[in-house]
């Protein structure tokens, strides 16, 4: 009699406990509201950063116009100050290679360095050039202005002489550079008026979703734009010898650390969700990690913040002039690179694994 009903007993028994298991929430289930994160990114970080940067370009343009109307060393210094202010704000937006910025290769139009001084001189001499053409990728943007206001001579009075006459070809080229930068930036800023809605609603975990693309863009910038371009390449990490001529702001020189510090701070602020130009903190990659019911994810955000502190401390010890630093004690540059590299690993491997986001780019130098 028992044998006859034994199969039925097991069906009921396992069916009951099977149902109970299905109703239990998976501790590792991702219930984070990605939309809140995307809204914070768009409304409190990306768009305000772009608006502030755009205004800084307008201020730079005003400084240039004033200088060209009355070329003198005082007004040239004003141009240099405005250039640096805008360049520092650029460090807060370069990572946002998404939307129309990606379509037009915006960052490639603004900050490819080292700049090609020979090409700049050829363009000025010839008078026929298109700064929107990618053939001029390294003769435009901030690095080109750096050459035009700091690199024509070691003597400021001599630099002023290049702009002494209204018909100066150097004046025309300087105007064309800043006009192109303003034009391209305005395209990106205006596109966010319509792109915002698409961005904040693209919450799926797919290769093309805004969340996944922006996270990858952030990491790519940190790895390539910050770690490699600002530190690794000039220090000789990827070559047989150091290349000091490849530092950012080569002709000004004494602001290369300042720009790198701005970039590192901007990436930290983005990670923690800090509103642009504010102490308010919103949803972020940090809060996303902390929301996951996985102890390793919570520890990871703490590890990343500690690594930021270590990288900031190491970077702060470098000379303001990276050319001098490389030529006198390049070991400190290499140590700084290693400190920043620890964050690359945490972002690209540990964080992406915790968030179940795939890497969408390939690099040749490894993690």
PDB file of N, CA and C in Angstrom, residues 259-293:
ATOM      1  N   UNK A 259      46.321  69.883 -14.139  1.00  0.00           N
ATOM      2  CA  UNK A 259      45.312  69.298 -15.020  1.00  0.00           C
ATOM      3  C   UNK A 259      45.055  67.837 -14.663  1.00  0.00           C
ATOM      4  N   UNK A 260      46.120  67.109 -14.347  1.00  0.00           N
ATOM      5  CA  UNK A 260      45.957  65.701 -13.965  1.00  0.00           C
ATOM      6  C   UNK A 260      45.176  65.572 -12.663  1.00  0.00           C
ATOM      7  N   UNK A 261      45.435  66.464 -11.715  1.00  0.00           N
ATOM      8  CA  UNK A 261      44.697  66.442 -10.452  1.00  0.00           C
ATOM      9  C   UNK A 261      43.222  66.741 -10.683  1.00  0.00           C
ATOM     10  N   UNK A 262      42.926  67.684 -11.563  1.00  0.00           N
ATOM     11  CA  UNK A 262      41.535  68.003 -11.895  1.00  0.00           C
ATOM     12  C   UNK A 262      40.842  66.787 -12.500  1.00  0.00           C
ATOM     13  N   UNK A 263      41.549  66.091 -13.371  1.00  0.00           N
ATOM     14  CA  UNK A 263      40.972  64.914 -14.015  1.00  0.00           C
ATOM     15  C   UNK A 263      40.704  63.805 -13.007  1.00  0.00           C
ATOM     16  N   UNK A 264      41.646  63.587 -12.105  1.00  0.00           N
ATOM     17  CA  UNK A 264      41.472  62.543 -11.096  1.00  0.00           C
ATOM     18  C   UNK A 264      40.311  62.883 -10.168  1.00  0.00           C
ATOM     19  N   UNK A 265      40.209  64.143  -9.779  1.00  0.00           N
ATOM     20  CA  UNK A 265      39.104  64.571  -8.915  1.00  0.00           C
ATOM     21  C   UNK A 265      37.767  64.425  -9.634  1.00  0.00           C
ATOM     22  N   UNK A 266      37.735  64.754 -10.923  1.00  0.00           N
ATOM     23  CA  UNK A 266      36.491  64.640 -11.691  1.00  0.00           C
ATOM     24  C   UNK A 266      36.020  63.196 -11.763  1.00  0.00           C
ATOM     25  N   UNK A 267      36.947  62.271 -11.927  1.00  0.00           N
ATOM     26  CA  UNK A 267      36.560  60.856 -11.989  1.00  0.00           C
ATOM     27  C   UNK A 267      36.098  60.355 -10.624  1.00  0.00           C
ATOM     28  N   UNK A 268      36.736  60.828  -9.574  1.00  0.00           N
ATOM     29  CA  UNK A 268      36.291  60.449  -8.230  1.00  0.00           C
ATOM     30  C   UNK A 268      34.891  60.981  -7.968  1.00  0.00           C
ATOM     31  N   UNK A 269      34.654  62.235  -8.321  1.00  0.00           N
ATOM     32  CA  UNK A 269      33.329  62.830  -8.125  1.00  0.00           C
ATOM     33  C   UNK A 269      32.263  62.084  -8.916  1.00  0.00           C
ATOM     34  N   UNK A 270      32.622  61.651 -10.106  1.00  0.00           N
ATOM     35  CA  UNK A 270      31.670  60.893 -10.917  1.00  0.00           C
ATOM     36  C   UNK A 270      31.367  59.551 -10.261  1.00  0.00           C
ATOM     37  N   UNK A 271      32.380  58.895  -9.744  1.00  0.00           N
ATOM     38  CA  UNK A 271      32.188  57.594  -9.102  1.00  0.00           C
ATOM     39  C   UNK A 271      31.257  57.696  -7.898  1.00  0.00           C
ATOM     40  N   UNK A 272      31.397  58.760  -7.111  1.00  0.00           N
ATOM     41  CA  UNK A 272      30.570  58.896  -5.899  1.00  0.00           C
ATOM     42  C   UNK A 272      29.269  59.641  -6.168  1.00  0.00           C
ATOM     43  N   UNK A 273      29.075  60.150  -7.395  1.00  0.00           N
ATOM     44  CA  UNK A 273      27.824  60.829  -7.740  1.00  0.00           C
ATOM     45  C   UNK A 273      27.721  62.254  -7.246  1.00  0.00           C
ATOM     46  N   UNK A 274      28.866  62.916  -7.053  1.00  0.00           N
ATOM     47  CA  UNK A 274      28.870  64.287  -6.535  1.00  0.00           C
ATOM     48  C   UNK A 274      28.394  65.256  -7.612  1.00  0.00           C
ATOM     49  N   UNK A 275      27.411  66.072  -7.265  1.00  0.00           N
ATOM     50  CA  UNK A 275      26.896  67.058  -8.208  1.00  0.00           C
ATOM     51  C   UNK A 275      28.005  68.017  -8.622  1.00  0.00           C
ATOM     52  N   UNK A 276      27.962  68.458  -9.869  1.00  0.00           N
ATOM     53  CA  UNK A 276      28.971  69.395 -10.355  1.00  0.00           C
ATOM     54  C   UNK A 276      28.924  70.693  -9.556  1.00  0.00           C
ATOM     55  N   UNK A 277      30.104  71.112  -9.106  1.00  0.00           N
ATOM     56  CA  UNK A 277      30.250  72.379  -8.377  1.00  0.00           C
ATOM     57  C   UNK A 277      29.336  72.447  -7.154  1.00  0.00           C
ATOM     58  N   UNK A 278      29.216  71.327  -6.457  1.00  0.00           N
ATOM     59  CA  UNK A 278      28.349  71.244  -5.282  1.00  0.00           C
ATOM     60  C   UNK A 278      28.863  70.147  -4.360  1.00  0.00           C
ATOM     61  N   UNK A 279      28.444  70.198  -3.103  1.00  0.00           N
ATOM     62  CA  UNK A 279      28.799  69.146  -2.148  1.00  0.00           C
ATOM     63  C   UNK A 279      27.721  68.069  -2.057  1.00  0.00           C
ATOM     64  N   UNK A 280      26.642  68.240  -2.794  1.00  0.00           N
ATOM     65  CA  UNK A 280      25.545  67.269  -2.773  1.00  0.00           C
ATOM     66  C   UNK A 280      25.962  66.006  -3.519  1.00  0.00           C
ATOM     67  N   UNK A 281      25.611  64.868  -2.957  1.00  0.00           N
ATOM     68  CA  UNK A 281      25.942  63.576  -3.565  1.00  0.00           C
ATOM     69  C   UNK A 281      24.655  62.835  -3.887  1.00  0.00           C
ATOM     70  N   UNK A 282      24.572  62.311  -5.099  1.00  0.00           N
ATOM     71  CA  UNK A 282      23.395  61.563  -5.521  1.00  0.00           C
ATOM     72  C   UNK A 282      23.732  60.126  -5.862  1.00  0.00           C
ATOM     73  N   UNK A 283      22.826  59.473  -6.588  1.00  0.00           N
ATOM     74  CA  UNK A 283      23.041  58.080  -6.974  1.00  0.00           C
ATOM     75  C   UNK A 283      24.280  57.972  -7.858  1.00  0.00           C
ATOM     76  N   UNK A 284      24.979  56.844  -7.718  1.00  0.00           N
ATOM     77  CA  UNK A 284      26.292  56.750  -8.355  1.00  0.00           C
ATOM     78  C   UNK A 284      26.709  55.298  -8.523  1.00  0.00           C
ATOM     79  N   UNK A 285      27.854  55.112  -9.125  1.00  0.00           N
ATOM     80  CA  UNK A 285      28.434  53.773  -9.207  1.00  0.00           C
ATOM     81  C   UNK A 285      28.742  53.249  -7.809  1.00  0.00           C
ATOM     82  N   UNK A 286      29.154  54.141  -6.928  1.00  0.00           N
ATOM     83  CA  UNK A 286      29.402  53.732  -5.542  1.00  0.00           C
ATOM     84  C   UNK A 286      28.121  53.233  -4.887  1.00  0.00           C
ATOM     85  N   UNK A 287      27.038  53.986  -5.002  1.00  0.00           N
ATOM     86  CA  UNK A 287      25.783  53.572  -4.369  1.00  0.00           C
ATOM     87  C   UNK A 287      25.221  52.320  -5.035  1.00  0.00           C
ATOM     88  N   UNK A 288      25.477  52.174  -6.326  1.00  0.00           N
ATOM     89  CA  UNK A 288      25.047  50.958  -7.036  1.00  0.00           C
ATOM     90  C   UNK A 288      25.753  49.743  -6.447  1.00  0.00           C
ATOM     91  N   UNK A 289      27.059  49.841  -6.275  1.00  0.00           N
ATOM     92  CA  UNK A 289      27.810  48.735  -5.679  1.00  0.00           C
ATOM     93  C   UNK A 289      27.321  48.445  -4.268  1.00  0.00           C
ATOM     94  N   UNK A 290      27.088  49.477  -3.500  1.00  0.00           N
ATOM     95  CA  UNK A 290      26.658  49.291  -2.114  1.00  0.00           C
ATOM     96  C   UNK A 290      25.258  48.709  -2.003  1.00  0.00           C
ATOM     97  N   UNK A 291      24.451  48.862  -3.056  1.00  0.00           N
ATOM     98  CA  UNK A 291      23.083  48.344  -3.021  1.00  0.00           C
ATOM     99  C   UNK A 291      23.025  46.840  -3.227  1.00  0.00           C
ATOM    100  N   UNK A 292      24.072  46.301  -3.814  1.00  0.00           N
ATOM    101  CA  UNK A 292      24.082  44.868  -4.085  1.00  0.00           C
ATOM    102  C   UNK A 292      24.308  44.104  -2.794  1.00  0.00           C
ATOM    103  N   UNK A 293      23.526  43.064  -2.601  1.00  0.00           N
ATOM    104  CA  UNK A 293      23.607  42.290  -1.364  1.00  0.00           C
ATOM    105  C   UNK A 293      24.731  41.273  -1.461  1.00  0.00           C
TER     106      UNK A 293
END
